[in-house]
mmCIF file with all atom_site columns, C-alpha atoms in Angstrom:
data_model
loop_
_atom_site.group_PDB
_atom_site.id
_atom_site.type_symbol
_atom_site.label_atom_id
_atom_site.label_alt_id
_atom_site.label_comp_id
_atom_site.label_asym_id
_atom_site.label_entity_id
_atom_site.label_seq_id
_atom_site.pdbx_PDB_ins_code
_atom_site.Cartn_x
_atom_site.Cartn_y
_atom_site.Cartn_z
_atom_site.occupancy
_atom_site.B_iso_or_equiv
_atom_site.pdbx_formal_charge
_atom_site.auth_seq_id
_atom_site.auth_comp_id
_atom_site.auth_asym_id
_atom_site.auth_atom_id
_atom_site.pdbx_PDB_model_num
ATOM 1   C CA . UNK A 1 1   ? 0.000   0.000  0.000  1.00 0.00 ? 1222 UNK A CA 1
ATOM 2   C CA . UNK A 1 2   ? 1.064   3.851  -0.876 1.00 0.00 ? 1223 UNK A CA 1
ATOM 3   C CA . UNK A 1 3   ? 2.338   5.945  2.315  1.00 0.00 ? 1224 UNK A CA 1
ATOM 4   C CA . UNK A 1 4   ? 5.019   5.842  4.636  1.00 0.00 ? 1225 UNK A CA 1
ATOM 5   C CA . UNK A 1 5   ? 5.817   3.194  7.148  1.00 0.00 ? 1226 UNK A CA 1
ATOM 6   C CA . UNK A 1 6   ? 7.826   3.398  10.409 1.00 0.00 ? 1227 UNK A CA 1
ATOM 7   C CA . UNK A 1 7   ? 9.498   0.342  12.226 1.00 0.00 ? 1228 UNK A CA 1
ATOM 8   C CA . UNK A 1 8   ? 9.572   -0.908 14.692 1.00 0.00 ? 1229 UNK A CA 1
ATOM 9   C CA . UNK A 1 9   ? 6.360   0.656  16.271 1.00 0.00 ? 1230 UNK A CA 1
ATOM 10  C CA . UNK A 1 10  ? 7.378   0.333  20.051 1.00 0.00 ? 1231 UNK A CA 1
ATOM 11  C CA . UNK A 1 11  ? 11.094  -0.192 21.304 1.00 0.00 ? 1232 UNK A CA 1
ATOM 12  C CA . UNK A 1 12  ? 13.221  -0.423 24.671 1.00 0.00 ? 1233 UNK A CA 1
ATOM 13  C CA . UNK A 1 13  ? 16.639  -0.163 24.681 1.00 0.00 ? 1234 UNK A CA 1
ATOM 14  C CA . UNK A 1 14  ? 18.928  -0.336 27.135 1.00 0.00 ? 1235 UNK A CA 1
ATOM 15  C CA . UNK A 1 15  ? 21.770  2.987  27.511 1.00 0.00 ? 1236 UNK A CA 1
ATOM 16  C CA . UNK A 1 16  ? 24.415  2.966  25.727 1.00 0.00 ? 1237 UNK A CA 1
ATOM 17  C CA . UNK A 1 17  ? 23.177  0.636  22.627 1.00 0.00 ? 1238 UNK A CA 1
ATOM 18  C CA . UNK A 1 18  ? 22.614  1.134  19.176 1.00 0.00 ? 1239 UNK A CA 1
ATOM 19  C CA . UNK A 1 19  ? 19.309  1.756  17.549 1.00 0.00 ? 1240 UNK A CA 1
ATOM 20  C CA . UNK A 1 20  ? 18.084  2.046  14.062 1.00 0.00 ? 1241 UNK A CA 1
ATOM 21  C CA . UNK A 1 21  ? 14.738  3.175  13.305 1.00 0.00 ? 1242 UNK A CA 1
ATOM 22  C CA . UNK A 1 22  ? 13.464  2.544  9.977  1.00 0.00 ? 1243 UNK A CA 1
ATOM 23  C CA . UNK A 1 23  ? 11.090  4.827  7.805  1.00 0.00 ? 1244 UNK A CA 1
ATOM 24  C CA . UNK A 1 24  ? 9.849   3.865  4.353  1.00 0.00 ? 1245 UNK A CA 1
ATOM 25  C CA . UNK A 1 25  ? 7.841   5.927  1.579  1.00 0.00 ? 1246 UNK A CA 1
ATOM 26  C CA . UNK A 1 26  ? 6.246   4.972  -1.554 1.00 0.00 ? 1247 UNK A CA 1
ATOM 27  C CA . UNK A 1 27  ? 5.328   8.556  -2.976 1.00 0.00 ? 1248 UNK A CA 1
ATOM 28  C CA . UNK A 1 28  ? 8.748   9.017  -4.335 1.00 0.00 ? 1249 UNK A CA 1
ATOM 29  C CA . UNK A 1 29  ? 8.519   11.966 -2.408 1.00 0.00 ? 1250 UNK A CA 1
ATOM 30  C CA . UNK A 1 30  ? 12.157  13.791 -2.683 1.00 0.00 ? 1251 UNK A CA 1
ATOM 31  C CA . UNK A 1 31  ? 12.356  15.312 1.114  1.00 0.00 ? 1252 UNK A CA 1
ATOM 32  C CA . UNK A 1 32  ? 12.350  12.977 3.851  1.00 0.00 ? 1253 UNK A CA 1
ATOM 33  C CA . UNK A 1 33  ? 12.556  14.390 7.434  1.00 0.00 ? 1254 UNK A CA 1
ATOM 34  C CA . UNK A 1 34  ? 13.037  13.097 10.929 1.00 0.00 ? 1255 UNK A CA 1
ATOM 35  C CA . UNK A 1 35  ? 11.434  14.601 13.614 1.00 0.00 ? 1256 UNK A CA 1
ATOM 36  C CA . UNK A 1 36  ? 11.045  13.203 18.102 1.00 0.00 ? 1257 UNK A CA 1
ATOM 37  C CA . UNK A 1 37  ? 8.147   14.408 19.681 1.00 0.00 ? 1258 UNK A CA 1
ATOM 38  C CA . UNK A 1 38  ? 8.068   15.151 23.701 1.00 0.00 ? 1259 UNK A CA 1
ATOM 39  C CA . UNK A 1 39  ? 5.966   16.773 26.200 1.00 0.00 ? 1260 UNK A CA 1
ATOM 40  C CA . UNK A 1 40  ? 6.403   20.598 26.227 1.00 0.00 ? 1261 UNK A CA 1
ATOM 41  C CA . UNK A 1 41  ? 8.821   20.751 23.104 1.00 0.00 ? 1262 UNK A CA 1
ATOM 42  C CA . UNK A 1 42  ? 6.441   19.676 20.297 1.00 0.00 ? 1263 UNK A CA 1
ATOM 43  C CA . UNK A 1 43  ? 7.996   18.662 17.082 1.00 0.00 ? 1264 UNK A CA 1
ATOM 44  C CA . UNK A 1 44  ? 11.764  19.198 16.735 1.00 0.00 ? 1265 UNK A CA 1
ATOM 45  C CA . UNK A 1 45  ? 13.126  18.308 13.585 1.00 0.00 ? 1266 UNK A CA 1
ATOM 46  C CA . UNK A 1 46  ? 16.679  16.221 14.145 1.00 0.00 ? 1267 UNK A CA 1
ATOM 47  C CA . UNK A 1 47  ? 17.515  15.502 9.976  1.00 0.00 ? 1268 UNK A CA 1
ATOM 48  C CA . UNK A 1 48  ? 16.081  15.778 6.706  1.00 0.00 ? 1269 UNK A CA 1
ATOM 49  C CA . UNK A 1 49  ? 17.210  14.580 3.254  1.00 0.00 ? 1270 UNK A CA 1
ATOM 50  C CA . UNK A 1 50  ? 16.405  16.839 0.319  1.00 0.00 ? 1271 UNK A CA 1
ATOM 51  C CA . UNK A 1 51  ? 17.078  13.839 -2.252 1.00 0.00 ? 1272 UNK A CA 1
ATOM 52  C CA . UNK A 1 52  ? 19.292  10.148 -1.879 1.00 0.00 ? 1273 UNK A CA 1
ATOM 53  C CA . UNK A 1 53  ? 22.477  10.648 -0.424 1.00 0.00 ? 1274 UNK A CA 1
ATOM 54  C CA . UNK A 1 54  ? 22.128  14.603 0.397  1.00 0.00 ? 1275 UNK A CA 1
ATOM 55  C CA . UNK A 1 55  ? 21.398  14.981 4.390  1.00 0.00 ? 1276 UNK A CA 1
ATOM 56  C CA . UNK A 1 56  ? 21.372  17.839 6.686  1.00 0.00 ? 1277 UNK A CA 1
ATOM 57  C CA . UNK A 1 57  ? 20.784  18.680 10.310 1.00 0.00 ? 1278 UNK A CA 1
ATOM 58  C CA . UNK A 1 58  ? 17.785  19.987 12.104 1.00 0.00 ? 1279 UNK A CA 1
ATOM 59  C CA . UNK A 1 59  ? 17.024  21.683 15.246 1.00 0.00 ? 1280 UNK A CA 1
ATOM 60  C CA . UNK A 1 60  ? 18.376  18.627 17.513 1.00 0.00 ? 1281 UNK A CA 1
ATOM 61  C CA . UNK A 1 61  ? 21.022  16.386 15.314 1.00 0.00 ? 1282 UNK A CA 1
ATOM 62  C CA . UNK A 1 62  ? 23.299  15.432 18.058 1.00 0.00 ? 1283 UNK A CA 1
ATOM 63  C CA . UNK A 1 63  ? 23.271  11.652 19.100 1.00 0.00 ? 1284 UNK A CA 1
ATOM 64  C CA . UNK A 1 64  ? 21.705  11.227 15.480 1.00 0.00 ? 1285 UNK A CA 1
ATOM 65  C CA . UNK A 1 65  ? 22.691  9.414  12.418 1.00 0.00 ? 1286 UNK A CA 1
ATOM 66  C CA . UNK A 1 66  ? 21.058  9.323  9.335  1.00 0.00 ? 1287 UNK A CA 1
ATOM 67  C CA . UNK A 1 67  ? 21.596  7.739  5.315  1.00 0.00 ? 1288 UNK A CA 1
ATOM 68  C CA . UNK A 1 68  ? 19.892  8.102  2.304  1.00 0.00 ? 1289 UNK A CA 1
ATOM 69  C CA . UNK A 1 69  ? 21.237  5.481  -0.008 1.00 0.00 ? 1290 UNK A CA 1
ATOM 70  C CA . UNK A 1 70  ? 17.530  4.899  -1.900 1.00 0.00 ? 1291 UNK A CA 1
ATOM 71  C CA . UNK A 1 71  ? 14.964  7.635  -2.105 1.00 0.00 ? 1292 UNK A CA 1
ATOM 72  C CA . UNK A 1 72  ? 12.305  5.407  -0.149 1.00 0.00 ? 1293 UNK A CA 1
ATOM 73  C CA . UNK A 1 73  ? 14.529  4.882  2.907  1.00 0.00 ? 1294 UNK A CA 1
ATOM 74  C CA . UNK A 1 74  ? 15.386  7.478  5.391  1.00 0.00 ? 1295 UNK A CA 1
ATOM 75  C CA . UNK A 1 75  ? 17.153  5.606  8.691  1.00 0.00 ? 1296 UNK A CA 1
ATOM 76  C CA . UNK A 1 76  ? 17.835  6.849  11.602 1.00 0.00 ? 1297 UNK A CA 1
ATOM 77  C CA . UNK A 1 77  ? 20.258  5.826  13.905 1.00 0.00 ? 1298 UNK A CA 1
ATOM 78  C CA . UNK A 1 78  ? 20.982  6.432  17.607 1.00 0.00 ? 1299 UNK A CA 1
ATOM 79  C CA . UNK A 1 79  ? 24.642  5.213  17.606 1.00 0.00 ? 1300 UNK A CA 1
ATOM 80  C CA . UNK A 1 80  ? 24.930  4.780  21.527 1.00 0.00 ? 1301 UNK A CA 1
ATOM 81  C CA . UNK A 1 81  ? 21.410  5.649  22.993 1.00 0.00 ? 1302 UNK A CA 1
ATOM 82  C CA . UNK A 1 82  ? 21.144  7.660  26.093 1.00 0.00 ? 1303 UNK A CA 1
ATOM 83  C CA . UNK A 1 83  ? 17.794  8.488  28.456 1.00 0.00 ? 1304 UNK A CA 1
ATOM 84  C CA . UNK A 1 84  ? 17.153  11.708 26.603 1.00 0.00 ? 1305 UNK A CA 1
ATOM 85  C CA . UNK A 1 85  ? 16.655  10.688 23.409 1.00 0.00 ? 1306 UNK A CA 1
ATOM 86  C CA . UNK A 1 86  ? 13.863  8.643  25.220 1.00 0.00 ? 1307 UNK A CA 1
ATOM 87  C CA . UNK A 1 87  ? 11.048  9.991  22.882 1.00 0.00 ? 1308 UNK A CA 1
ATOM 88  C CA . UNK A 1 88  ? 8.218   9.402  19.895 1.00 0.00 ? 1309 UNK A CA 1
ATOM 89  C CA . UNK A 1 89  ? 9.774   9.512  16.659 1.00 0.00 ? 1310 UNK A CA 1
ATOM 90  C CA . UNK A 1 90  ? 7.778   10.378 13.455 1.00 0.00 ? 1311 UNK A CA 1
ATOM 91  C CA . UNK A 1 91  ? 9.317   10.241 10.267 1.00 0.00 ? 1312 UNK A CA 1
ATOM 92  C CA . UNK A 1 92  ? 7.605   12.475 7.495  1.00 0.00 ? 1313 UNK A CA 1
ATOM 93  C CA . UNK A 1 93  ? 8.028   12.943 3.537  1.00 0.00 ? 1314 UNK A CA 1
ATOM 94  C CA . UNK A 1 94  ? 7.192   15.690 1.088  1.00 0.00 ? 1315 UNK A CA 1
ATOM 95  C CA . UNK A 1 95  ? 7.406   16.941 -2.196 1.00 0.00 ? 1316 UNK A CA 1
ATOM 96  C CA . UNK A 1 96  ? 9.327   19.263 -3.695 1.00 0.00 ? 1317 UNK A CA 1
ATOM 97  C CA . UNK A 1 97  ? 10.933  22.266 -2.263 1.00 0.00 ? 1318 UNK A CA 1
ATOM 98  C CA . UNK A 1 98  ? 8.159   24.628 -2.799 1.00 0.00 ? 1319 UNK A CA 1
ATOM 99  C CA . UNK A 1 99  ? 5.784   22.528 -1.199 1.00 0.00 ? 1320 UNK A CA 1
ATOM 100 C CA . UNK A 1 100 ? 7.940   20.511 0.957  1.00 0.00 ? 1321 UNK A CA 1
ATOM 101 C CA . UNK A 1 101 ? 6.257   22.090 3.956  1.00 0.00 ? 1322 UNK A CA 1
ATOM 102 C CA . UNK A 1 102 ? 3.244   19.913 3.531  1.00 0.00 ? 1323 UNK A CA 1
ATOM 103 C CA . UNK A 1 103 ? 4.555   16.857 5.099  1.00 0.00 ? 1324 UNK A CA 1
ATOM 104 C CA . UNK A 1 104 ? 3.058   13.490 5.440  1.00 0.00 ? 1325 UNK A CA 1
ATOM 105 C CA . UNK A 1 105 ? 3.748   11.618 8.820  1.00 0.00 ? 1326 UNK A CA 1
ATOM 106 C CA . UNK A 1 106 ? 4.148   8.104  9.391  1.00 0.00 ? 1327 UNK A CA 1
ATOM 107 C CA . UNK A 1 107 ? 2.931   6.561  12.532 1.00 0.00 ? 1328 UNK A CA 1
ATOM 108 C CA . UNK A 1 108 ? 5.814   7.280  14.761 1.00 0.00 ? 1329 UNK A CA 1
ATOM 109 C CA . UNK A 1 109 ? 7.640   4.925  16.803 1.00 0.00 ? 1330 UNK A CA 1
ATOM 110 C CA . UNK A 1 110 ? 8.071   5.147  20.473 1.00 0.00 ? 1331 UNK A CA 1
ATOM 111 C CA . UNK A 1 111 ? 11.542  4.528  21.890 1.00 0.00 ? 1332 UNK A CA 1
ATOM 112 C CA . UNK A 1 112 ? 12.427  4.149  25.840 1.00 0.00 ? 1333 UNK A CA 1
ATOM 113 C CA . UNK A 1 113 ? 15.783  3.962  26.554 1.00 0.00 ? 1334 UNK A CA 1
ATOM 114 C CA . UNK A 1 114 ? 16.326  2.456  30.184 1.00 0.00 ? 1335 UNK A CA 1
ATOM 115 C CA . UNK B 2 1   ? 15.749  32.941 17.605 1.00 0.00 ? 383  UNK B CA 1
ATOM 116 C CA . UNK B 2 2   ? 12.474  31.522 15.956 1.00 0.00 ? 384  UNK B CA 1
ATOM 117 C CA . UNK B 2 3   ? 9.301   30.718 17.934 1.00 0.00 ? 385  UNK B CA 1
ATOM 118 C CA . UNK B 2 4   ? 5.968   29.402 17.417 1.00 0.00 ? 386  UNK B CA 1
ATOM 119 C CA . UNK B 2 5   ? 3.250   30.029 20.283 1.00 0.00 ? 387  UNK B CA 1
ATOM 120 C CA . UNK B 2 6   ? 0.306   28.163 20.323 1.00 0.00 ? 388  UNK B CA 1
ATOM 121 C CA . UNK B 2 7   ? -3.077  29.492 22.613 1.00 0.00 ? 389  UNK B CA 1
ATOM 122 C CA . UNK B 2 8   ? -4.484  28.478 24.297 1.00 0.00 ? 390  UNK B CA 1
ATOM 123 C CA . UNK B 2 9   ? -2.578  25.061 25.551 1.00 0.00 ? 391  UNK B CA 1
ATOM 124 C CA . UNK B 2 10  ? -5.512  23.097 26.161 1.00 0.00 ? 392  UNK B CA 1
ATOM 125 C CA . UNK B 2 11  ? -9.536  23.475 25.714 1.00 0.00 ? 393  UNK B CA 1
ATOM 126 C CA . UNK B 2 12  ? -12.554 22.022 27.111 1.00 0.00 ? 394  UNK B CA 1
ATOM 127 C CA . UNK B 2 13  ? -15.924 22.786 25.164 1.00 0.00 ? 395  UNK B CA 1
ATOM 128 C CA . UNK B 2 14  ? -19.664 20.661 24.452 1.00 0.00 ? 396  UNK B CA 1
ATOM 129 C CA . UNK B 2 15  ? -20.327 19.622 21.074 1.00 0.00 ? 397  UNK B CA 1
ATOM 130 C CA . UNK B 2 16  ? -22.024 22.112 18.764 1.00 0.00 ? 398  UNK B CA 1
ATOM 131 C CA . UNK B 2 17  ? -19.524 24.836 20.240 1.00 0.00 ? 399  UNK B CA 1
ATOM 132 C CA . UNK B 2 18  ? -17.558 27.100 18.007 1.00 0.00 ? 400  UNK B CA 1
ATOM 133 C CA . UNK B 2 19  ? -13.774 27.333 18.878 1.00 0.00 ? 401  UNK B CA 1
ATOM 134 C CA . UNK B 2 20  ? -10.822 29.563 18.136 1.00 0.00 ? 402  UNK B CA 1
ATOM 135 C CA . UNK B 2 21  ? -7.069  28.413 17.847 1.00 0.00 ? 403  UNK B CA 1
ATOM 136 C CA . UNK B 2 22  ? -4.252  30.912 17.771 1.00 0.00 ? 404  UNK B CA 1
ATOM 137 C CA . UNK B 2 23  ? -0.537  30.806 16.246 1.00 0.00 ? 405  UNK B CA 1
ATOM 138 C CA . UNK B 2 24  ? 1.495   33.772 16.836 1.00 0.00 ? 406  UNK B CA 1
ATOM 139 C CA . UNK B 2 25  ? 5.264   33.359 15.746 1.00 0.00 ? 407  UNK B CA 1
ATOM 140 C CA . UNK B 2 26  ? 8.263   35.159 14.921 1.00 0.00 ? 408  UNK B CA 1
ATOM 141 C CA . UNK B 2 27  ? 10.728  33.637 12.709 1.00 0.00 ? 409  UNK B CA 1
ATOM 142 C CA . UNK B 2 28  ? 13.119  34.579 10.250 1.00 0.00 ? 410  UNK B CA 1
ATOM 143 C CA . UNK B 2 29  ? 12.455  33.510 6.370  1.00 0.00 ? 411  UNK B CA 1
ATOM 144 C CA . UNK B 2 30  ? 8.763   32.715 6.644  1.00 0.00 ? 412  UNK B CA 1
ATOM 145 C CA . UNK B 2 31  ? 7.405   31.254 4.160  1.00 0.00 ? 413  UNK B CA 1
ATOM 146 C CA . UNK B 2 32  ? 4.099   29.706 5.209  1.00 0.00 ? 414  UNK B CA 1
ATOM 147 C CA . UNK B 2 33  ? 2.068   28.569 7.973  1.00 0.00 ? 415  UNK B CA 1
ATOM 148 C CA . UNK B 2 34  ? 0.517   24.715 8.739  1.00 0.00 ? 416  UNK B CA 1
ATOM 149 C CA . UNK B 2 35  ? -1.789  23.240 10.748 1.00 0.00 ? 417  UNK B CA 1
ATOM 150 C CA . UNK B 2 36  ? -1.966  19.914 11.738 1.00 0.00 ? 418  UNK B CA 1
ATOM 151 C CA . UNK B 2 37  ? -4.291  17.751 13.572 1.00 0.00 ? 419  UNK B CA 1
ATOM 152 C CA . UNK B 2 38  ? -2.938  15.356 15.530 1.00 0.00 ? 420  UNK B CA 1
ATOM 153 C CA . UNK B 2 39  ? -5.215  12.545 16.968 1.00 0.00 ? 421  UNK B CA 1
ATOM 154 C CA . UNK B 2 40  ? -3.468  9.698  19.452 1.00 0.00 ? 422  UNK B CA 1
ATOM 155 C CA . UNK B 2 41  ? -0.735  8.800  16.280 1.00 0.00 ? 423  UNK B CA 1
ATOM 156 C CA . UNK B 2 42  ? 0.814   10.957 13.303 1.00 0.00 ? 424  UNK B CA 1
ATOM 157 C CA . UNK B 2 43  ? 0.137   14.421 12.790 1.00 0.00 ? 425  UNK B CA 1
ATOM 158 C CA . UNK B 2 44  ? -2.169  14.947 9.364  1.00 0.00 ? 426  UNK B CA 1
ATOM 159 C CA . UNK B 2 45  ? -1.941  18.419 7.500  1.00 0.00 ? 427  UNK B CA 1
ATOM 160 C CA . UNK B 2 46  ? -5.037  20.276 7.228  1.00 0.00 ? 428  UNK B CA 1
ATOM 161 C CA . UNK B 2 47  ? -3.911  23.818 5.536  1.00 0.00 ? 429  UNK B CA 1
ATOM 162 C CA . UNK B 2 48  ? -0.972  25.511 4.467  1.00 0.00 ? 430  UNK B CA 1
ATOM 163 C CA . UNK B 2 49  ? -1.169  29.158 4.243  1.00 0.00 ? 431  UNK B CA 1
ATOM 164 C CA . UNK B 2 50  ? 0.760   31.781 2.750  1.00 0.00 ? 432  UNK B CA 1
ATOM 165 C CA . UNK B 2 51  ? -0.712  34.477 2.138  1.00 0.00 ? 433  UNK B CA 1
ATOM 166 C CA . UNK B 2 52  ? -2.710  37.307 4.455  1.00 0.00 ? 434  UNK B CA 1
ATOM 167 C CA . UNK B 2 53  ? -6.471  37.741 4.541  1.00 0.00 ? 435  UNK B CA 1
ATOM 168 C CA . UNK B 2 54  ? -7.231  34.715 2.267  1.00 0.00 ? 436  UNK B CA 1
ATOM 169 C CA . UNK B 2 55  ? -9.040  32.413 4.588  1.00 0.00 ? 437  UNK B CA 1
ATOM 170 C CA . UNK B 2 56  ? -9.186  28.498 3.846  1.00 0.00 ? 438  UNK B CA 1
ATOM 171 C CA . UNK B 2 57  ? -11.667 25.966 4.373  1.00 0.00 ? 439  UNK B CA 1
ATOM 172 C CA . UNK B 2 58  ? -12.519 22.547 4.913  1.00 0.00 ? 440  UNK B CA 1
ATOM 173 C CA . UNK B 2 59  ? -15.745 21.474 5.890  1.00 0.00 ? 441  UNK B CA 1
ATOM 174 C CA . UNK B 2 60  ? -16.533 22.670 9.439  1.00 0.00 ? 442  UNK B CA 1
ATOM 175 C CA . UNK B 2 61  ? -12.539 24.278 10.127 1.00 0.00 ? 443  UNK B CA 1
ATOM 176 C CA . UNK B 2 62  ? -11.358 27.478 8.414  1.00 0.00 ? 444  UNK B CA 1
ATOM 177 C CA . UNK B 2 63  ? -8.075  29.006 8.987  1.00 0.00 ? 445  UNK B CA 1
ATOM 178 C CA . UNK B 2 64  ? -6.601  32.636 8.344  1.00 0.00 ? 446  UNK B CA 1
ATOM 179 C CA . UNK B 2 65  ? -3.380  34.150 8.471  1.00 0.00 ? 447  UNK B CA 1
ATOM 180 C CA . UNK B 2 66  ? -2.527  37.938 8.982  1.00 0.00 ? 448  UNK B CA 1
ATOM 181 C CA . UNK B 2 67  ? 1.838   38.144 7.912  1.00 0.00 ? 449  UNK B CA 1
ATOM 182 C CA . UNK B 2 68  ? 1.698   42.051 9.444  1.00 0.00 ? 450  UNK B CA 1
ATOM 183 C CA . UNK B 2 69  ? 0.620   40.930 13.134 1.00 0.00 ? 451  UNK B CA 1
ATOM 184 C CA . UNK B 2 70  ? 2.413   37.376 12.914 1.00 0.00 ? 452  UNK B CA 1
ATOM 185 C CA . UNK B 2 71  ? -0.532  35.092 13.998 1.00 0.00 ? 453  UNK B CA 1
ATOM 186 C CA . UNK B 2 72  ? -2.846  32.590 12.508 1.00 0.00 ? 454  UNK B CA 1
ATOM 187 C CA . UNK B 2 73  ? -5.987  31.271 13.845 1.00 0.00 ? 455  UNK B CA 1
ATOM 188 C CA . UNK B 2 74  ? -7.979  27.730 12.969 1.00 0.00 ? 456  UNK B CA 1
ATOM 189 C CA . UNK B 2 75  ? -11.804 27.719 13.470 1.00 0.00 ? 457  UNK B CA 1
ATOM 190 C CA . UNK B 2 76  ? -13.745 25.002 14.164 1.00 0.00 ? 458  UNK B CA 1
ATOM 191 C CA . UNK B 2 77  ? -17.345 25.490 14.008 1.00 0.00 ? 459  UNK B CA 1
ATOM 192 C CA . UNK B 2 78  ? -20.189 22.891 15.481 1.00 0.00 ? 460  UNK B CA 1
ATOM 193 C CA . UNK B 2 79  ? -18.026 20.898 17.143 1.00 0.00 ? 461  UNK B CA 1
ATOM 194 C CA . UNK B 2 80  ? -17.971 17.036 17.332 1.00 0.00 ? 462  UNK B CA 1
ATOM 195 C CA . UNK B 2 81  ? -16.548 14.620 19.637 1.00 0.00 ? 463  UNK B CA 1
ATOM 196 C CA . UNK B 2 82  ? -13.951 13.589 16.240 1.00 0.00 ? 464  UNK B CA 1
ATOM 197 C CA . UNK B 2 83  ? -12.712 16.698 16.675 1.00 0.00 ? 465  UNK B CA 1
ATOM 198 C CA . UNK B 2 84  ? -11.047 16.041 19.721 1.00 0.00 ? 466  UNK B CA 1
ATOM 199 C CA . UNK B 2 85  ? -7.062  16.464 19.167 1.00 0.00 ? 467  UNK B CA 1
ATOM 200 C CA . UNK B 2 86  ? -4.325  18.416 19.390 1.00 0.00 ? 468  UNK B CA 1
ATOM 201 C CA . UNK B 2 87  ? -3.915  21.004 16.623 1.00 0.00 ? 469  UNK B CA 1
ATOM 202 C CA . UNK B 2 88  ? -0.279  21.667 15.848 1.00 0.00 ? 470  UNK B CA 1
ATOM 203 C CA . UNK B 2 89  ? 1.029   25.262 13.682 1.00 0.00 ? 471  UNK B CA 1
ATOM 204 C CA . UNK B 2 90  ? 4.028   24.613 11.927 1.00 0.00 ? 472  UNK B CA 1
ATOM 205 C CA . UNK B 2 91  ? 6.041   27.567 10.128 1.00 0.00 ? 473  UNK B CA 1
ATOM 206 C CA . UNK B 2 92  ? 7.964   26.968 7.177  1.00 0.00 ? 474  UNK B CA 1
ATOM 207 C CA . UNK B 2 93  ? 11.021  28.927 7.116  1.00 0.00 ? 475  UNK B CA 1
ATOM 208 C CA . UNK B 2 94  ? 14.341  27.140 6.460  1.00 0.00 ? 476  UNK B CA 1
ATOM 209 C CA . UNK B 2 95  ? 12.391  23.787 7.621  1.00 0.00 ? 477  UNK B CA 1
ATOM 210 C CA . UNK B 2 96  ? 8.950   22.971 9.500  1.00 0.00 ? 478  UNK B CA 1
ATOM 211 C CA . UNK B 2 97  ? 9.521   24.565 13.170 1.00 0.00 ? 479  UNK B CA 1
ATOM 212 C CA . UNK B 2 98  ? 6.597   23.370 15.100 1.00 0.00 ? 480  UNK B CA 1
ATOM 213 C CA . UNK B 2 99  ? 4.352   25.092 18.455 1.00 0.00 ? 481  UNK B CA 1
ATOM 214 C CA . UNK B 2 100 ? 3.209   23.060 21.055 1.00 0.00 ? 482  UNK B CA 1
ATOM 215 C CA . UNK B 2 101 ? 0.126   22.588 20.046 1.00 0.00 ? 483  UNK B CA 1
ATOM 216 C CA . UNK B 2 102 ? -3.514  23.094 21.581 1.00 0.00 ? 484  UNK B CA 1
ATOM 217 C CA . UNK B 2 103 ? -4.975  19.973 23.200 1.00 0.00 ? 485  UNK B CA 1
ATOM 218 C CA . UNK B 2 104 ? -8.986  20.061 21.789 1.00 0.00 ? 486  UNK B CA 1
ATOM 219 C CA . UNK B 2 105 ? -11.219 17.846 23.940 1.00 0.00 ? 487  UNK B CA 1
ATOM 220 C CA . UNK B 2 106 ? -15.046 18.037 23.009 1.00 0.00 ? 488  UNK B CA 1
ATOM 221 C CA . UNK B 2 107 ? -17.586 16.552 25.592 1.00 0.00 ? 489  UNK B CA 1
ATOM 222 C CA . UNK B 2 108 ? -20.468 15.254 24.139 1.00 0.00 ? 490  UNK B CA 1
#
């Protein structure tokens, strides 16, 4: 089915792991964006990807990894997880710059780090 | 440094009530204002606005913006229990910077 897909869903990990979280789109949408959600911050954006292989950083990138090898997959990776990046993840796509602001969310995944 | 302020932070009303949203923000490089509903997953978009005094609707919510004051509000008229949510505004500037959000809750 057409839309974007998050996985896992739920996950608890332990401090000082790695974690990948996984988003996939089948829009062909060129921007791809990762963004955590907490109480009392809202949405903060940590990467995006304007096309495959071309990244930048958000608002919160530290802690973060991300790739874009395909256009469809956007991963993001929490190379040695910590208690503050305890959070909901959503990732989101859109189309091109000039609308790129109207995003389309997946359905998140929410990580506890212990 | 850019902000988005969202008003109030959380609402009670009955069904058939008429509310009012507000988004007031200052950021550098605006380019348009979003709002989002956001039920208990993924936010969904509702409008995107970029210009002043051009209001946009969608059934039962209408939004407006005004770029010389800096604020935006979302209307939602004869309210229903499905509208229960938390609105998000969203500027786009550089990227999507996100308020808070409202939390809606409509009693039946």
């Amino acid at each position: 089915d057409a839309g974007i897909t998050q996985s896992p869903r739920y996950k608890i990990t332990e401090t000082g792991r790695q974690v990948t979280l996984m988003c996939h789109q089948t829009w062909s949408h060129s921007y791809m964006f990762w963004y955590r959600q907490d109480l009392g911050h809202g949405l903060r954006l940590i990467y995006y990807s304007a096309a495959a292989d071309i990244t930048d950083k958000g608002e919160v990138p530290d802690g973060y990894v991300v790739s874009r090898s395909k256009t469809e997959n956007f991963p993001l990776t929490l190379e040695s997880a910590t208690r503050s990046q305890t959070s909901v993840y959503f990732c989101a796509s859109g189309l091109d710059r000039g609308r790129s602001y109207e995003q389309y969310f997946g359905p998140g995944t929410r990580l506890t780090v212990t | 440094e850019d902000k988005v302020v969202q008003s109030p932070l959380s609402l009670v009303v009955h069904e058939g009530d008429t509310v009012t949203l507000n988004c007031s923000y200052e950021v550098t490089n605006f380019r348009s204002l979003l709002w989002y509903k956001q039920e208990k997953k993924a936010p969904t978009f509702l409008f995107m606005l970029t210009s002043s005094g051009i209001e946009k609707k969608s059934g039962r919510l209408s939004s407006i913006l005004d770029k010389k004051e800096l604020f935006s509000i979302l209307n939602i008229t004869a309210t229903q229990t499905g509208d229960s949510a938390i609105y998000l505004c969203a500027i786009g500037a550089n990227n999507l910077f996100f308020g808070t959000g409202t939390r809606l809750t409509v009693i039946p």
